[in-house]
């Protein structure tokens, strides 16, 4: 065979491989499934618990036998406002909420309990808890918050407490539970006042992430700081996001902390990605009948760099009131939202039906991959949440003051759907790992070296195996609080049997990297994740 013939054959083979790759990409851009036409409520808030149940709740300030003399609409209300959804059986049961949880916040803590904070009117200083069990229901604690908390953000901390930051007309923060020596007034946070826009706010539901040095990265409006909550000091101020447009409610975009890697390194890097939002002034323009184009930009910054800079890139379309979820393989799913307007009642138009996958490890210019469009517009008050099998639950959408089902562009939506990302396509079944060991709900200590066993029915490529662990977030108003994905250090992959393999991994070394809680552990092979198993970091 001549050199020329060989080159021609190689070119032909390369062409067919590229053609096959393109075909696979087109064939694996996700699938949608309607789980329930109605779960009885709008899914305004969602949290996955470690028993594979999802707590969902709306608001309680309307309905037609909750008895509340302080209620402003109905003193007696017999409708449900919260449900528990069982992922495995695709069933749900009603839960009872006494006071208003509208536009509130939450966090799951070390023992798996969900703490929900604040709300509206009679619920604005309440803390509610939900313990995962077959028959459990909400429990309320009166006046557990120092001030009213509406549109605030929670973050779970390494010491097992929750910090509650901001809220409408609240330029401060507090903790729960409180230490005996702690002050009886909230701690002032001037940054929130500095980022407050008259007539629009643009600093509600701030984006908050626990940095690898133990401080909090707080993004509000178009600016960010690194904040030492233990000493009540600002450690550093970051450059303003390119363009200077707001990204927080009601100019709502979203944000994620990108996967934390090389966890045993002396200096672990941390990077934040912010996508979408509304142009400055867009919220006010809606009142004049003008719906501005949403921002199509994403900006990424290494918050651990000594001289950090934002790097901006463009999504396939503008997007406001969008959600961003970490997928088990480290990619980011951008889902829900609209192309025009801002957050709020009837303040957005032109629903975006196509999710987008952001390929975290790809180069600039090749990171965005369009996914299959859904049929249901998910506008203001929509939610999205990853579950253990790798699907994404999608629910909610109510851009109206009450439930409105007809004669509007975007009716109140009570349905619950599942979006299956590209990696769940049946063609990838031979690549998909199954975790054999450890067993579900294993207790893992910080820095522990433990064994993972997997089965892969197809050909395994050892260099393309990784292990991730995800802290399931509390999702509302386009932000997933406490969302955190870590890539664990691992050893050599060894054959242990027929289509089975084992290798050692090292757990995160401290609670600063992974606060004590339940996490979902995934084995990932060639970007295809296994079904997750629950582990408990302690």
Short mmCIF file of N, CA and C in Angstrom, two decimals, residues 128-221:
data_model
loop_
_atom_site.label_atom_id
_atom_site.label_comp_id
_atom_site.label_asym_id
_atom_site.label_seq_id
_atom_site.Cartn_x
_atom_site.Cartn_y
_atom_site.Cartn_z
N UNK A 128 -39.08 26.76 59.26
CA UNK A 128 -39.80 25.50 59.19
C UNK A 128 -38.81 24.38 58.92
N UNK A 129 -39.07 23.21 59.45
CA UNK A 129 -38.17 22.08 59.23
C UNK A 129 -38.97 20.89 58.71
N UNK A 130 -38.30 20.09 57.89
CA UNK A 130 -38.90 18.87 57.38
C UNK A 130 -37.88 17.76 57.48
N UNK A 131 -38.22 16.71 58.24
CA UNK A 131 -37.34 15.55 58.43
C UNK A 131 -37.75 14.47 57.45
N UNK A 132 -36.80 13.88 56.70
CA UNK A 132 -37.17 12.84 55.74
C UNK A 132 -37.71 11.59 56.44
N UNK A 133 -38.98 11.30 56.26
CA UNK A 133 -39.58 10.05 56.74
C UNK A 133 -40.90 9.85 56.02
N UNK A 134 -41.47 8.65 56.16
CA UNK A 134 -42.65 8.28 55.38
C UNK A 134 -43.86 9.16 55.69
N UNK A 135 -44.00 9.57 56.94
CA UNK A 135 -45.22 10.28 57.34
C UNK A 135 -44.96 11.68 57.87
N UNK A 136 -43.72 12.16 57.75
CA UNK A 136 -43.38 13.45 58.34
C UNK A 136 -44.06 14.60 57.62
N UNK A 137 -44.18 15.71 58.33
CA UNK A 137 -44.77 16.91 57.77
C UNK A 137 -43.98 18.12 58.28
N UNK A 138 -44.33 19.29 57.79
CA UNK A 138 -43.64 20.51 58.18
C UNK A 138 -43.85 20.82 59.66
N UNK A 139 -42.80 21.32 60.31
CA UNK A 139 -42.88 21.86 61.66
C UNK A 139 -42.43 23.31 61.62
N UNK A 140 -43.12 24.16 62.36
CA UNK A 140 -42.81 25.59 62.33
C UNK A 140 -42.30 26.09 63.67
N UNK A 141 -41.34 27.00 63.59
CA UNK A 141 -40.80 27.66 64.78
C UNK A 141 -41.06 29.15 64.65
N UNK A 142 -41.80 29.70 65.59
CA UNK A 142 -42.18 31.12 65.54
C UNK A 142 -40.99 32.02 65.85
N UNK A 143 -40.91 33.13 65.16
CA UNK A 143 -39.94 34.19 65.43
C UNK A 143 -38.51 33.66 65.59
N UNK A 144 -38.17 32.68 64.78
CA UNK A 144 -36.82 32.11 64.84
C UNK A 144 -35.80 32.99 64.11
N UNK A 145 -36.31 33.88 63.25
CA UNK A 145 -35.44 34.81 62.55
C UNK A 145 -35.48 36.17 63.23
N UNK A 146 -34.35 36.86 63.21
CA UNK A 146 -34.27 38.16 63.89
C UNK A 146 -35.04 39.24 63.17
N UNK A 147 -35.11 39.12 61.83
CA UNK A 147 -35.81 40.12 61.01
C UNK A 147 -36.61 39.41 59.94
N UNK A 148 -37.41 40.16 59.22
CA UNK A 148 -38.20 39.60 58.12
C UNK A 148 -37.27 39.16 56.99
N UNK A 149 -37.51 37.96 56.47
CA UNK A 149 -36.68 37.45 55.38
C UNK A 149 -37.58 37.05 54.21
N UNK A 150 -37.51 37.84 53.15
CA UNK A 150 -38.28 37.62 51.93
C UNK A 150 -37.33 37.84 50.77
N UNK A 151 -37.15 36.85 49.90
CA UNK A 151 -36.17 36.89 48.80
C UNK A 151 -34.73 36.86 49.32
N UNK A 152 -34.48 36.11 50.36
CA UNK A 152 -33.12 35.99 50.89
C UNK A 152 -32.44 34.73 50.35
N UNK A 153 -31.15 34.61 50.60
CA UNK A 153 -30.37 33.44 50.17
C UNK A 153 -29.79 32.74 51.39
N UNK A 154 -29.83 31.42 51.37
CA UNK A 154 -29.22 30.61 52.43
C UNK A 154 -27.95 29.94 51.92
N UNK A 155 -27.01 29.73 52.81
CA UNK A 155 -25.89 28.86 52.49
C UNK A 155 -25.52 28.04 53.72
N UNK A 156 -25.34 26.75 53.49
CA UNK A 156 -24.95 25.82 54.55
C UNK A 156 -23.45 25.93 54.78
N UNK A 157 -23.04 25.99 56.05
CA UNK A 157 -21.66 26.30 56.41
C UNK A 157 -20.90 25.08 56.95
N UNK A 158 -19.58 25.13 56.98
CA UNK A 158 -18.79 24.00 57.47
C UNK A 158 -19.07 23.61 58.91
N UNK A 159 -19.53 24.55 59.74
CA UNK A 159 -19.80 24.22 61.14
C UNK A 159 -21.21 23.67 61.35
N UNK A 160 -21.95 23.43 60.27
CA UNK A 160 -23.28 22.84 60.38
C UNK A 160 -24.40 23.85 60.53
N UNK A 161 -24.06 25.13 60.56
CA UNK A 161 -25.11 26.15 60.64
C UNK A 161 -25.46 26.66 59.25
N UNK A 162 -26.51 27.44 59.19
CA UNK A 162 -26.94 28.06 57.95
C UNK A 162 -26.83 29.58 58.11
N UNK A 163 -26.27 30.23 57.10
CA UNK A 163 -26.27 31.69 57.08
C UNK A 163 -27.40 32.15 56.17
N UNK A 164 -28.16 33.13 56.61
CA UNK A 164 -29.27 33.68 55.84
C UNK A 164 -28.90 35.12 55.49
N UNK A 165 -28.83 35.40 54.18
CA UNK A 165 -28.28 36.68 53.72
C UNK A 165 -29.34 37.47 52.97
N UNK A 166 -29.53 38.71 53.38
CA UNK A 166 -30.33 39.66 52.64
C UNK A 166 -31.83 39.41 52.70
N UNK A 167 -32.50 39.79 51.62
CA UNK A 167 -33.95 39.80 51.55
C UNK A 167 -34.42 41.22 51.31
N UNK A 168 -35.69 41.36 51.02
CA UNK A 168 -36.23 42.69 50.72
C UNK A 168 -36.08 43.64 51.90
N UNK A 169 -35.41 44.76 51.66
CA UNK A 169 -35.14 45.80 52.67
C UNK A 169 -34.33 45.26 53.84
N UNK A 170 -33.55 44.22 53.61
CA UNK A 170 -32.69 43.66 54.66
C UNK A 170 -31.25 43.62 54.15
N UNK A 171 -30.47 44.59 54.58
CA UNK A 171 -29.06 44.69 54.15
C UNK A 171 -28.18 44.10 55.25
N UNK A 172 -28.43 42.85 55.56
CA UNK A 172 -27.80 42.21 56.71
C UNK A 172 -27.84 40.69 56.57
N UNK A 173 -27.31 40.01 57.57
CA UNK A 173 -27.33 38.54 57.59
C UNK A 173 -27.43 38.05 59.01
N UNK A 174 -27.79 36.78 59.16
CA UNK A 174 -27.86 36.13 60.47
C UNK A 174 -27.63 34.63 60.29
N UNK A 175 -27.55 33.92 61.41
CA UNK A 175 -27.26 32.48 61.37
C UNK A 175 -28.41 31.69 62.01
N UNK A 176 -28.47 30.40 61.63
CA UNK A 176 -29.38 29.47 62.30
C UNK A 176 -28.73 28.09 62.29
N UNK A 177 -28.74 27.39 63.45
CA UNK A 177 -29.14 27.89 64.77
C UNK A 177 -28.14 28.90 65.30
N UNK A 178 -28.58 29.66 66.28
CA UNK A 178 -27.74 30.72 66.82
C UNK A 178 -26.96 30.22 68.04
N UNK A 179 -25.75 30.72 68.17
CA UNK A 179 -24.95 30.40 69.34
C UNK A 179 -25.44 31.21 70.53
N UNK A 180 -25.23 30.67 71.72
CA UNK A 180 -25.70 31.36 72.93
C UNK A 180 -25.08 32.73 73.09
N UNK A 181 -23.85 32.87 72.59
CA UNK A 181 -23.15 34.15 72.75
C UNK A 181 -23.43 35.12 71.61
N UNK A 182 -24.28 34.71 70.67
CA UNK A 182 -24.50 35.53 69.49
C UNK A 182 -25.43 36.70 69.78
N UNK A 183 -25.21 37.77 69.08
CA UNK A 183 -25.98 39.00 69.26
C UNK A 183 -27.45 38.78 68.88
N UNK A 184 -28.31 39.62 69.39
CA UNK A 184 -29.75 39.49 69.14
C UNK A 184 -30.19 40.37 67.97
N UNK A 185 -29.24 41.02 67.33
CA UNK A 185 -29.53 41.80 66.13
C UNK A 185 -28.75 41.20 64.96
N UNK A 186 -29.27 41.33 63.75
CA UNK A 186 -28.53 40.80 62.59
C UNK A 186 -27.26 41.60 62.35
N UNK A 187 -26.34 41.01 61.60
CA UNK A 187 -25.08 41.66 61.26
C UNK A 187 -25.28 42.49 59.98
N UNK A 188 -24.89 43.74 60.02
CA UNK A 188 -25.03 44.60 58.84
C UNK A 188 -24.08 44.13 57.73
N UNK A 189 -24.57 44.20 56.50
CA UNK A 189 -23.74 43.89 55.34
C UNK A 189 -23.88 45.04 54.34
N UNK A 190 -23.05 46.07 54.47
CA UNK A 190 -23.18 47.27 53.62
C UNK A 190 -23.16 46.97 52.13
N UNK A 191 -22.50 45.90 51.73
CA UNK A 191 -22.44 45.53 50.32
C UNK A 191 -23.84 45.40 49.72
N UNK A 192 -24.79 44.89 50.48
CA UNK A 192 -26.15 44.75 49.98
C UNK A 192 -26.82 46.11 49.78
N UNK A 193 -26.52 47.05 50.64
CA UNK A 193 -27.05 48.40 50.45
C UNK A 193 -26.40 49.05 49.23
N UNK A 194 -25.12 48.82 49.05
CA UNK A 194 -24.39 49.41 47.93
C UNK A 194 -24.85 48.87 46.58
N UNK A 195 -25.39 47.66 46.57
CA UNK A 195 -25.82 47.04 45.31
C UNK A 195 -27.33 47.13 45.11
N UNK A 196 -28.00 47.92 45.93
CA UNK A 196 -29.45 48.10 45.83
C UNK A 196 -29.76 49.21 44.84
N UNK A 197 -30.57 48.90 43.81
CA UNK A 197 -30.99 49.89 42.82
C UNK A 197 -32.37 50.40 43.16
N UNK A 198 -32.52 51.70 43.28
CA UNK A 198 -33.81 52.29 43.57
C UNK A 198 -34.80 51.95 42.45
N UNK A 199 -35.96 51.46 42.83
CA UNK A 199 -37.00 51.14 41.87
C UNK A 199 -36.88 49.77 41.24
N UNK A 200 -35.78 49.05 41.54
CA UNK A 200 -35.60 47.73 40.94
C UNK A 200 -34.96 46.73 41.90
N UNK A 201 -34.23 47.22 42.87
CA UNK A 201 -33.48 46.40 43.84
C UNK A 201 -32.29 45.71 43.16
N UNK A 202 -32.52 44.64 42.40
CA UNK A 202 -31.47 43.95 41.66
C UNK A 202 -30.40 43.31 42.55
N UNK A 203 -30.70 43.17 43.83
CA UNK A 203 -29.75 42.48 44.72
C UNK A 203 -30.44 41.43 45.58
N UNK A 204 -31.66 41.06 45.22
CA UNK A 204 -32.37 40.02 45.97
C UNK A 204 -31.95 38.63 45.49
N UNK A 205 -32.10 37.64 46.37
CA UNK A 205 -31.58 36.30 46.10
C UNK A 205 -30.15 36.39 45.57
N UNK A 206 -29.22 37.01 46.32
CA UNK A 206 -27.84 37.10 45.85
C UNK A 206 -27.24 35.71 45.66
N UNK A 207 -26.29 35.60 44.73
CA UNK A 207 -25.61 34.33 44.48
C UNK A 207 -24.50 34.17 45.53
N UNK A 208 -24.56 33.10 46.31
CA UNK A 208 -23.60 32.90 47.41
C UNK A 208 -22.97 31.52 47.27
N UNK A 209 -21.62 31.47 47.37
CA UNK A 209 -20.90 30.21 47.29
C UNK A 209 -19.81 30.17 48.36
N UNK A 210 -19.64 29.02 48.97
CA UNK A 210 -18.56 28.81 49.93
C UNK A 210 -17.27 28.58 49.16
N UNK A 211 -16.31 29.49 49.34
CA UNK A 211 -15.02 29.38 48.67
C UNK A 211 -14.16 28.34 49.38
N UNK A 212 -13.08 27.90 48.71
CA UNK A 212 -12.21 26.86 49.26
C UNK A 212 -11.36 27.36 50.42
N UNK A 213 -11.35 28.68 50.67
CA UNK A 213 -10.62 29.21 51.83
C UNK A 213 -11.54 29.42 53.02
N UNK A 214 -12.80 29.03 52.90
CA UNK A 214 -13.75 29.16 54.00
C UNK A 214 -14.55 30.44 54.00
N UNK A 215 -14.20 31.38 53.12
CA UNK A 215 -14.96 32.62 53.00
C UNK A 215 -16.11 32.45 52.00
N UNK A 216 -17.01 33.41 51.96
CA UNK A 216 -18.16 33.35 51.07
C UNK A 216 -17.99 34.31 49.90
N UNK A 217 -18.17 33.79 48.69
CA UNK A 217 -18.26 34.62 47.51
C UNK A 217 -19.72 35.07 47.40
N UNK A 218 -19.95 36.37 47.42
CA UNK A 218 -21.31 36.91 47.36
C UNK A 218 -21.41 37.83 46.14
N UNK A 219 -22.34 37.49 45.24
CA UNK A 219 -22.58 38.28 44.04
C UNK A 219 -23.97 38.89 44.14
N UNK A 220 -24.06 40.21 43.99
CA UNK A 220 -25.35 40.90 43.99
C UNK A 220 -25.33 42.00 42.94
N UNK A 221 -26.44 42.12 42.18
CA UNK A 221 -26.54 43.10 41.12
C UNK A 221 -25.51 42.78 40.03
#
